[in-house]
CSV table of C-alpha atoms in Angstrom, one decimal:
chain,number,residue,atom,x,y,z
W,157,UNK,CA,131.2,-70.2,16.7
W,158,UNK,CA,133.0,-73.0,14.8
W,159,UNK,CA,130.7,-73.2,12.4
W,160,UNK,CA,131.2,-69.8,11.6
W,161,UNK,CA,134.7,-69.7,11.6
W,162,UNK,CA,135.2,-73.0,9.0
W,163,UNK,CA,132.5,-71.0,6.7
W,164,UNK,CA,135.1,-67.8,7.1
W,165,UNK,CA,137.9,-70.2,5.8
W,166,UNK,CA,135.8,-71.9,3.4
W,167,UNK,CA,135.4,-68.2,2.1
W,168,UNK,CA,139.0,-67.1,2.2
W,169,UNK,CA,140.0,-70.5,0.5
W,170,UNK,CA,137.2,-70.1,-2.3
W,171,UNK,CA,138.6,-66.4,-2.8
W,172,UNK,CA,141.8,-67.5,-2.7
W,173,UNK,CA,141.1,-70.1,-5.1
W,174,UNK,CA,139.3,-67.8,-7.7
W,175,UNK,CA,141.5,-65.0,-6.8
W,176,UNK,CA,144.6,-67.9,-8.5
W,177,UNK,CA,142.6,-68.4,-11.4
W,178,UNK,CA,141.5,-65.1,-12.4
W,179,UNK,CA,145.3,-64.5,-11.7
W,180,UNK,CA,146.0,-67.4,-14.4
W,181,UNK,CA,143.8,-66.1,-17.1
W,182,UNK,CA,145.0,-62.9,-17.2
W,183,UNK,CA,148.7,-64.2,-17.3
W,184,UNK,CA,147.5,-67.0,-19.7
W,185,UNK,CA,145.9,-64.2,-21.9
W,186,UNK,CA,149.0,-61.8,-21.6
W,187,UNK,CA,151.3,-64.6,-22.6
W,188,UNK,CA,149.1,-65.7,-26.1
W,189,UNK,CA,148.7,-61.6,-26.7
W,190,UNK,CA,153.0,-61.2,-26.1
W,191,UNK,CA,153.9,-64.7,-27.8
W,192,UNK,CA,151.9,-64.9,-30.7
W,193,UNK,CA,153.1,-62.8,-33.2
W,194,UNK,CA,156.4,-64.7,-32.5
W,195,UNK,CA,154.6,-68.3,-32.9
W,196,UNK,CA,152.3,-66.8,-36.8
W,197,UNK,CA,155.9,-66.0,-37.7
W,198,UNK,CA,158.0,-69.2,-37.0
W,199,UNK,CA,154.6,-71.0,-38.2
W,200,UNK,CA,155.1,-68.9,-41.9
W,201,UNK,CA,158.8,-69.2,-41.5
W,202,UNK,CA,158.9,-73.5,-42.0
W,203,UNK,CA,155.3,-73.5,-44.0
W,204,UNK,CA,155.1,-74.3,-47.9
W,205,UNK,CA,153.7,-72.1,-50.2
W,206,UNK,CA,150.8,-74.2,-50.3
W,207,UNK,CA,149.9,-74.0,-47.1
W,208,UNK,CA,149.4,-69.8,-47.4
W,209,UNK,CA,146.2,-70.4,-49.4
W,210,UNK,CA,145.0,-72.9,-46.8
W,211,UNK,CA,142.4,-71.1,-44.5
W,212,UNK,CA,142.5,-73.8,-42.6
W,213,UNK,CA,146.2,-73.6,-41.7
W,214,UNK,CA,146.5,-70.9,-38.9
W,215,UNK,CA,149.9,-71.6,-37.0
W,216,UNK,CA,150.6,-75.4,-37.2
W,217,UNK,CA,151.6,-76.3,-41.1
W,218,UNK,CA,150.5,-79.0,-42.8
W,219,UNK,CA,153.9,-79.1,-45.3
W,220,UNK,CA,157.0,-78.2,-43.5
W,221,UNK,CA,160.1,-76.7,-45.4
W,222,UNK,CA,163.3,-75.4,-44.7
W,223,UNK,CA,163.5,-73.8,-48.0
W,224,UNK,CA,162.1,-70.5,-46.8
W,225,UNK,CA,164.9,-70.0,-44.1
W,226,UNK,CA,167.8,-71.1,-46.0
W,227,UNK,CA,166.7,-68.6,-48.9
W,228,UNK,CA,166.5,-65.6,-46.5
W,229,UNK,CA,169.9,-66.5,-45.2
W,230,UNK,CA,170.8,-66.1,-49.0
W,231,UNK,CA,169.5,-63.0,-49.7
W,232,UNK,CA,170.5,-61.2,-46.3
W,233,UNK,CA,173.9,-62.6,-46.8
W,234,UNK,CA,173.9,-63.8,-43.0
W,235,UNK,CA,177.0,-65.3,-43.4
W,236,UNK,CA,178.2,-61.3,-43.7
W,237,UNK,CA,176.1,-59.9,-42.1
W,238,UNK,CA,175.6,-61.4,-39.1
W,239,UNK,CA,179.6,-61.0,-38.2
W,240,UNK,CA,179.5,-57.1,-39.4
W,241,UNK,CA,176.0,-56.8,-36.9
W,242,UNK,CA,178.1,-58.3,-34.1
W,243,UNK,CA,180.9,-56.0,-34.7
W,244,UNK,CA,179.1,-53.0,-34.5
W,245,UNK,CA,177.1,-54.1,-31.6
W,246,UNK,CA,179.2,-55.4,-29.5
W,247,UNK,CA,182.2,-52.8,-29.4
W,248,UNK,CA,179.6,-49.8,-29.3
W,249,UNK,CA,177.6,-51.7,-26.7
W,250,UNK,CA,180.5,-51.9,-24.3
W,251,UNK,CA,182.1,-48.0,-25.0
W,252,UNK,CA,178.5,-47.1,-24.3
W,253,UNK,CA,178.1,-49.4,-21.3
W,254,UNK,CA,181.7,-47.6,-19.8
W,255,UNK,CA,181.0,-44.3,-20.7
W,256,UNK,CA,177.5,-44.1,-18.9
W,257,UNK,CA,178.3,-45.4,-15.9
W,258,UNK,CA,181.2,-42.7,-15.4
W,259,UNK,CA,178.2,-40.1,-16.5
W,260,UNK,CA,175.9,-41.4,-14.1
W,261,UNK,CA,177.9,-41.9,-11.2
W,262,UNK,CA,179.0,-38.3,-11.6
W,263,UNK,CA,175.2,-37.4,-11.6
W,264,UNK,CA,174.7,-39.6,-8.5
W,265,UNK,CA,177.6,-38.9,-5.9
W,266,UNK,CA,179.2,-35.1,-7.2
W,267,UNK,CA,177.9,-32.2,-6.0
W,268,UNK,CA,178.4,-29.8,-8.4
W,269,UNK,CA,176.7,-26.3,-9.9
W,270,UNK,CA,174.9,-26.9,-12.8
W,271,UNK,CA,174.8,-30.3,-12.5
W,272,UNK,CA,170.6,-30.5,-12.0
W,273,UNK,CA,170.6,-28.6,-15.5
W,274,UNK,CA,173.2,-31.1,-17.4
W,275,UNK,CA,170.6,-34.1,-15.6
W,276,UNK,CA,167.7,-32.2,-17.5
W,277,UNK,CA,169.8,-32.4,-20.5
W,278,UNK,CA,170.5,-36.3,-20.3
W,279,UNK,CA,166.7,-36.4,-19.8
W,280,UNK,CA,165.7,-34.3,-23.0
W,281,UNK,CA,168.2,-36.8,-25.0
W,282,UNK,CA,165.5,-39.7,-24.1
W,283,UNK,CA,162.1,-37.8,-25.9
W,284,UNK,CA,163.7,-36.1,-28.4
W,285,UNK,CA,163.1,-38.3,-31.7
W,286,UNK,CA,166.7,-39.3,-33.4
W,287,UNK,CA,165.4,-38.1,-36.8
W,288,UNK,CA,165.6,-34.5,-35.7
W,289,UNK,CA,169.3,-34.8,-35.3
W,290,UNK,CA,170.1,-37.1,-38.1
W,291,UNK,CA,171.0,-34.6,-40.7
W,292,UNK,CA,173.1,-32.8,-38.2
W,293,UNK,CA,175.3,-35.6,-37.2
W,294,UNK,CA,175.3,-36.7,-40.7
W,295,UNK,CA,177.3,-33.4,-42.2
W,296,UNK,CA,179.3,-33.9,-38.8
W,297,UNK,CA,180.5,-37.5,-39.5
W,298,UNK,CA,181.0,-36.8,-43.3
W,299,UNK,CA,183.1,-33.8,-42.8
W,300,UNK,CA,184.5,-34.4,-39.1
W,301,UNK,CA,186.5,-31.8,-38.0
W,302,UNK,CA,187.5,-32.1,-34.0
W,303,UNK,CA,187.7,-29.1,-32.2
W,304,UNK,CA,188.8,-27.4,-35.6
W,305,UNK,CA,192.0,-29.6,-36.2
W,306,UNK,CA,191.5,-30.6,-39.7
W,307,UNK,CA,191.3,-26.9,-40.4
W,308,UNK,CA,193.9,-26.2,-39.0
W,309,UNK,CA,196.1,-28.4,-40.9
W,310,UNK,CA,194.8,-27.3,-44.0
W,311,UNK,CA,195.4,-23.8,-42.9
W,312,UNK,CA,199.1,-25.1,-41.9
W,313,UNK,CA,199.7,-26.8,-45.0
W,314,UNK,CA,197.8,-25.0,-47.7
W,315,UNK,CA,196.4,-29.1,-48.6
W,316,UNK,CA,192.6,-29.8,-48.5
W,317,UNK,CA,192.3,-32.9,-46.0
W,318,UNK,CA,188.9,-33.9,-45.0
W,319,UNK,CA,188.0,-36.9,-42.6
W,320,UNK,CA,184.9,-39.2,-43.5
W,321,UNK,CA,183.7,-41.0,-40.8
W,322,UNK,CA,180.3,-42.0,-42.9
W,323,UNK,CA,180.3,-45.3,-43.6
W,324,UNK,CA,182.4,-46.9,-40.8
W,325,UNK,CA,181.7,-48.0,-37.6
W,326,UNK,CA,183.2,-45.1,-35.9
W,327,UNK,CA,180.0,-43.1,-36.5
W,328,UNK,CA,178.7,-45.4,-33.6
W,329,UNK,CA,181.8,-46.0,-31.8
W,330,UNK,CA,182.9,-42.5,-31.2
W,331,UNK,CA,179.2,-41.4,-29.3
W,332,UNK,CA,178.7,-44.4,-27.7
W,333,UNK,CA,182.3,-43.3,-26.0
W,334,UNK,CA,181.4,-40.0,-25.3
W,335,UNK,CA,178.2,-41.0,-23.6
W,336,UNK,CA,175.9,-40.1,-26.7
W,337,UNK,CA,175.3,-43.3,-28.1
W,338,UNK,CA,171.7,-44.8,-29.2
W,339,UNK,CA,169.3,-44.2,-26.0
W,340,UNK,CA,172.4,-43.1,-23.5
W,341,UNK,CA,170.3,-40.5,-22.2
W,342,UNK,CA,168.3,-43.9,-20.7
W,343,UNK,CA,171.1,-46.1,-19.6
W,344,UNK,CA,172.8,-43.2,-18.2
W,345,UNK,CA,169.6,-42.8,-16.0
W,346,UNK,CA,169.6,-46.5,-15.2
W,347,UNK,CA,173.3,-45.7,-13.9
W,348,UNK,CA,172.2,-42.6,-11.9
W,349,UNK,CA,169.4,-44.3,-9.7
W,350,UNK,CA,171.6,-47.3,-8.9
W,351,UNK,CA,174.4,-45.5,-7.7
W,352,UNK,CA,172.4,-43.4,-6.0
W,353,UNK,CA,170.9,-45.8,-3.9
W,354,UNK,CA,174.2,-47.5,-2.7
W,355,UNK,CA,175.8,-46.5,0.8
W,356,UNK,CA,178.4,-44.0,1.0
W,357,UNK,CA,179.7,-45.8,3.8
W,358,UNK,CA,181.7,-47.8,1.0
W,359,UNK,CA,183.2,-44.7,-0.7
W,360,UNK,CA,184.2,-43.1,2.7
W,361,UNK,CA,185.7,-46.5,3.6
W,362,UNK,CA,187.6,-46.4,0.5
W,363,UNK,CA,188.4,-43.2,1.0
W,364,UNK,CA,190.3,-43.3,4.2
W,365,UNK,CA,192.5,-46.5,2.7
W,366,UNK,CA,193.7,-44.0,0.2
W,367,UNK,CA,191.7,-44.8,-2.5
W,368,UNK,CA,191.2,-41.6,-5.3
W,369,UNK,CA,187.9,-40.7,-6.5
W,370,UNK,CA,188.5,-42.9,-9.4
W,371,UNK,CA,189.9,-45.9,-8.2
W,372,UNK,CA,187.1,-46.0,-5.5
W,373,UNK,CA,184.9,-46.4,-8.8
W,374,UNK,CA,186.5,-48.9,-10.4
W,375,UNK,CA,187.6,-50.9,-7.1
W,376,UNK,CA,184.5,-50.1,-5.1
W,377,UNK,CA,181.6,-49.0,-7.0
W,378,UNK,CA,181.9,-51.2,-9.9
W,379,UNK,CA,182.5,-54.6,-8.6
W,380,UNK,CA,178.6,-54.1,-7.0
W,381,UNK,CA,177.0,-52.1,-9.9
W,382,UNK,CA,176.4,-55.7,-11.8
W,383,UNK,CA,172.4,-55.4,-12.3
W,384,UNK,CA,172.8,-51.8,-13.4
W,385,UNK,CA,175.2,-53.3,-15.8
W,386,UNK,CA,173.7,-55.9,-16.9
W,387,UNK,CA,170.4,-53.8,-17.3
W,388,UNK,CA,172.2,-51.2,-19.2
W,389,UNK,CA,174.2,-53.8,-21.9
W,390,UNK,CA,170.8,-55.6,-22.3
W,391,UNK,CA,168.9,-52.4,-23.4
W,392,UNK,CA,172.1,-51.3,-25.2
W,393,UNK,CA,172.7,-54.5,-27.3
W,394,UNK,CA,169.2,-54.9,-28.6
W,395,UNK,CA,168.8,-50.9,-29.7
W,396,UNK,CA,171.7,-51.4,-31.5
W,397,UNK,CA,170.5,-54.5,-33.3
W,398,UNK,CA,167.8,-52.9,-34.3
W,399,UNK,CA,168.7,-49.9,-35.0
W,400,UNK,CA,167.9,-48.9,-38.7
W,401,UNK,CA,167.9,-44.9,-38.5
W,402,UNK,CA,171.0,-44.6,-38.2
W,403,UNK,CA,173.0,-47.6,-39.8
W,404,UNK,CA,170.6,-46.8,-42.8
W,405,UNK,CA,172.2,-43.4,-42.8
W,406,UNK,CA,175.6,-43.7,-41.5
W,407,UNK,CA,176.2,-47.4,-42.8
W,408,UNK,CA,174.5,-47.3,-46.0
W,409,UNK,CA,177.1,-48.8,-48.0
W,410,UNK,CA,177.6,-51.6,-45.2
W,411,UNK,CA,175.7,-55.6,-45.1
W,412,UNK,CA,174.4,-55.6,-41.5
W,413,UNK,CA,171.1,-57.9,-40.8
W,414,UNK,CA,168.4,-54.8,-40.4
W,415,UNK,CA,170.2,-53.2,-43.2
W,416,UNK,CA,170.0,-56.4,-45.5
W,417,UNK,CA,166.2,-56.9,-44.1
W,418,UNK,CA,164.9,-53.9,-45.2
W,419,UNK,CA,166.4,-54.3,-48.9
W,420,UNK,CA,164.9,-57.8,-48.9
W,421,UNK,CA,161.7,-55.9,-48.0
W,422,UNK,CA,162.4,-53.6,-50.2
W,423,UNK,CA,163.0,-56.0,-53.5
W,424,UNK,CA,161.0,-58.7,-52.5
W,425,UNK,CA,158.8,-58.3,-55.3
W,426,UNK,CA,161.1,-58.5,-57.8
W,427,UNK,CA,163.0,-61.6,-56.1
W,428,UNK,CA,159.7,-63.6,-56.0
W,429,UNK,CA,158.7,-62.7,-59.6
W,430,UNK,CA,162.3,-62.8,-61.1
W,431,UNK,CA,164.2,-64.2,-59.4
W,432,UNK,CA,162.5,-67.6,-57.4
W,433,UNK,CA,159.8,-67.5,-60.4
W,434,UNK,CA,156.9,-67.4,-58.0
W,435,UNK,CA,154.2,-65.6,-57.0
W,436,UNK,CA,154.9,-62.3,-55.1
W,437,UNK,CA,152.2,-63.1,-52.8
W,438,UNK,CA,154.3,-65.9,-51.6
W,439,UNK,CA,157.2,-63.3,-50.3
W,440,UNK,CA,155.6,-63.2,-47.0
W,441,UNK,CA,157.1,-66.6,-46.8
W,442,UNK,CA,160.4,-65.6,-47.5
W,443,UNK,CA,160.2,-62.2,-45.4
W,444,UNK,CA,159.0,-63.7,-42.2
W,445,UNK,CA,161.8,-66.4,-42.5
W,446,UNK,CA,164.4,-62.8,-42.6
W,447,UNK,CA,162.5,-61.0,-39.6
W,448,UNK,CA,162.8,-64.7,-37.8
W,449,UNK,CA,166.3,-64.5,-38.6
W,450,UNK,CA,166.5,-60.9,-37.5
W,451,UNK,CA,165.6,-61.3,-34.4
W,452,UNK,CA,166.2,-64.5,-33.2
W,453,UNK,CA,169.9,-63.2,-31.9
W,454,UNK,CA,168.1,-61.0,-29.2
W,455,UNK,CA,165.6,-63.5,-28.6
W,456,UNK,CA,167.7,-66.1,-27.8
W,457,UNK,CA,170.1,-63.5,-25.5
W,458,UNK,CA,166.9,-62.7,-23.7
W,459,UNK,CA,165.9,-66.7,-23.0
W,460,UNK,CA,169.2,-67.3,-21.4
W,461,UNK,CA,169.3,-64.4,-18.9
W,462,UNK,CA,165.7,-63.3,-18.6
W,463,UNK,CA,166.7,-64.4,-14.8
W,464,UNK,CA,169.1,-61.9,-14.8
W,465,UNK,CA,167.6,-59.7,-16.3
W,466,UNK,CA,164.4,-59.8,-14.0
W,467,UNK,CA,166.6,-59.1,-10.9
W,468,UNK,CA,169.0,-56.2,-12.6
W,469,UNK,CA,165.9,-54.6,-13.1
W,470,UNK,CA,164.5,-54.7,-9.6
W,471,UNK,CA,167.9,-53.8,-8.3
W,472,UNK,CA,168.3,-51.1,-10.2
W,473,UNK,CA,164.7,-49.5,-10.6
């Protein structure tokens, strides 16, 4: 009898064992699959130009230089960029973050008719592909006219005022605040579940203190809706710094770093042959150094509160 139960252990501590390190090697695996595009490009981003014809050179160079990263900050005009990126980001990020949780507490806590089909709507926002509504949006901003206003001063006046919005950042700000920014559909859903799945005990509480329906939400609601937050301005903040559909469209005149990455891509043959009086093999050099550059803001956002981030998301679903 005890010989059979130590070989049942020795079998549950063998599985166990093997169970750990099949566990390992498919993290292990996962990890070089996720990271290693990031390593090839640091690795091309502080290489020399001799070290691209090098077949023995994979990610570790044998001739470091700096030169590649300092020309790409040239070229993108970081120093401009950068700050106009940030601008963009951060205001639309927050009028989006604001305006979605109102839309998705709504969703969550009203009972109202038609509000299933308005939920379907938010949902279709998500799968339909922003390049069918570009061109839309596009005569909208160029010649915005609210609610027939501008019109009607024209009208008034007998003048012929127009309002541009193409080519500043309200393009972004003004959807963002009305809950139609990049991927709102998305963060509005984030929103929806999380406030969905908090006790109405709280509200009711509120409630009978005197509180209004919308100083329970700011005094109640939102003091405890942190992860969805959190979740939400992560998602929010690296669409936007990404984004080229639309600041390519609306922002075309404007330096921001996708912007100034794709023109790099775009002329990097002529800046290699012309310009740096190279090869224009050897751009790769130069472009990974930009895409480094690129995204090395949300990288470094993600290192710091990938904690955080981990728990918003199990918090809020």
């Amino acid at each position: 009898m005890k010989k059979s139960n130590r070989s049942g252990a020795a079998l549950r501590r063998a599985g166990g064992t093997a169970f750990g390190l099949y566990r390992f090697l498919l993290l292990a695996g996962l990890s070089v699959i996720i990271l290693y595009p990031v390593l090839y490009s640091v690795s091309l981003a502080v290489r020399a130009a001799q070290d691209l014809y090098d077949p023995l050179v994979i990610l570790i160079p044998r001739h470091f230089t700096w030169d590649n990263l300092k020309n790409a900050l040239v070229h993108l005009e970081y120093a401009q960029a950068f700050p106009n990126s940030m601008a963009l980001v951060l205001a639309s990020t927050l009028l989006q973050a604001a305006s979605c949780s109102l839309v998705g507490y709504g969703l969550a806590r009203y009972r109202f008719r038609g509000r299933g089909v308005i939920f379907a709507m938010v949902i279709l926002t998500i799968v339909v592909p922003p390049q069918t509504v570009i061109i839309p949006n596009y005569m909208n901003f160029r010649y915005f006219d609210p609610l027939g206003l501008v019109s009607l001063w024209n009208l008034a006046t007998g003048q012929q005022a127009a309002v541009n919005l193409i080519n500043t950042n309200w393009a972004f700000y003004l959807p963002a605040a009305l809950g139609m920014g990049i991927r709102s559909g998305l963060i509005i859903f984030i929103f929806r579940q999380f406030f969905r799945g908090m006790p109405r005990d709280l509200e009711e509480a509120a409630y009978i203190d005197g509180c209004g329906a919308l100083r329970g939400f700011f005094r109640i609601m939102l003091p405890n809706a942190g992860p969805a937050f959190l979740t939400g301005t992560l998602f929010s903040i690296v669409w936007y710094w990404n984004d080229y559909v639309y600041t390519s469209n609306y922002l075309s005149n404007s330096k921001t770093v996708m912007n100034q990455l794709y023109r790099l891509y775009d002329h990097i043959g002529h800046i290699m042959e012309y310009e740096m009086n190279t090869s224009p093999y050897e751009g790769i050099l130069l472009l990974q150094a930009g895409v480094l550059l690129a995204i090395l803001p949300p990288l470094l956002l993600y290192v710091f509160l990938q904690r955080y981030f981990v728990e918003s998301i199990e918090r809020s679903g």
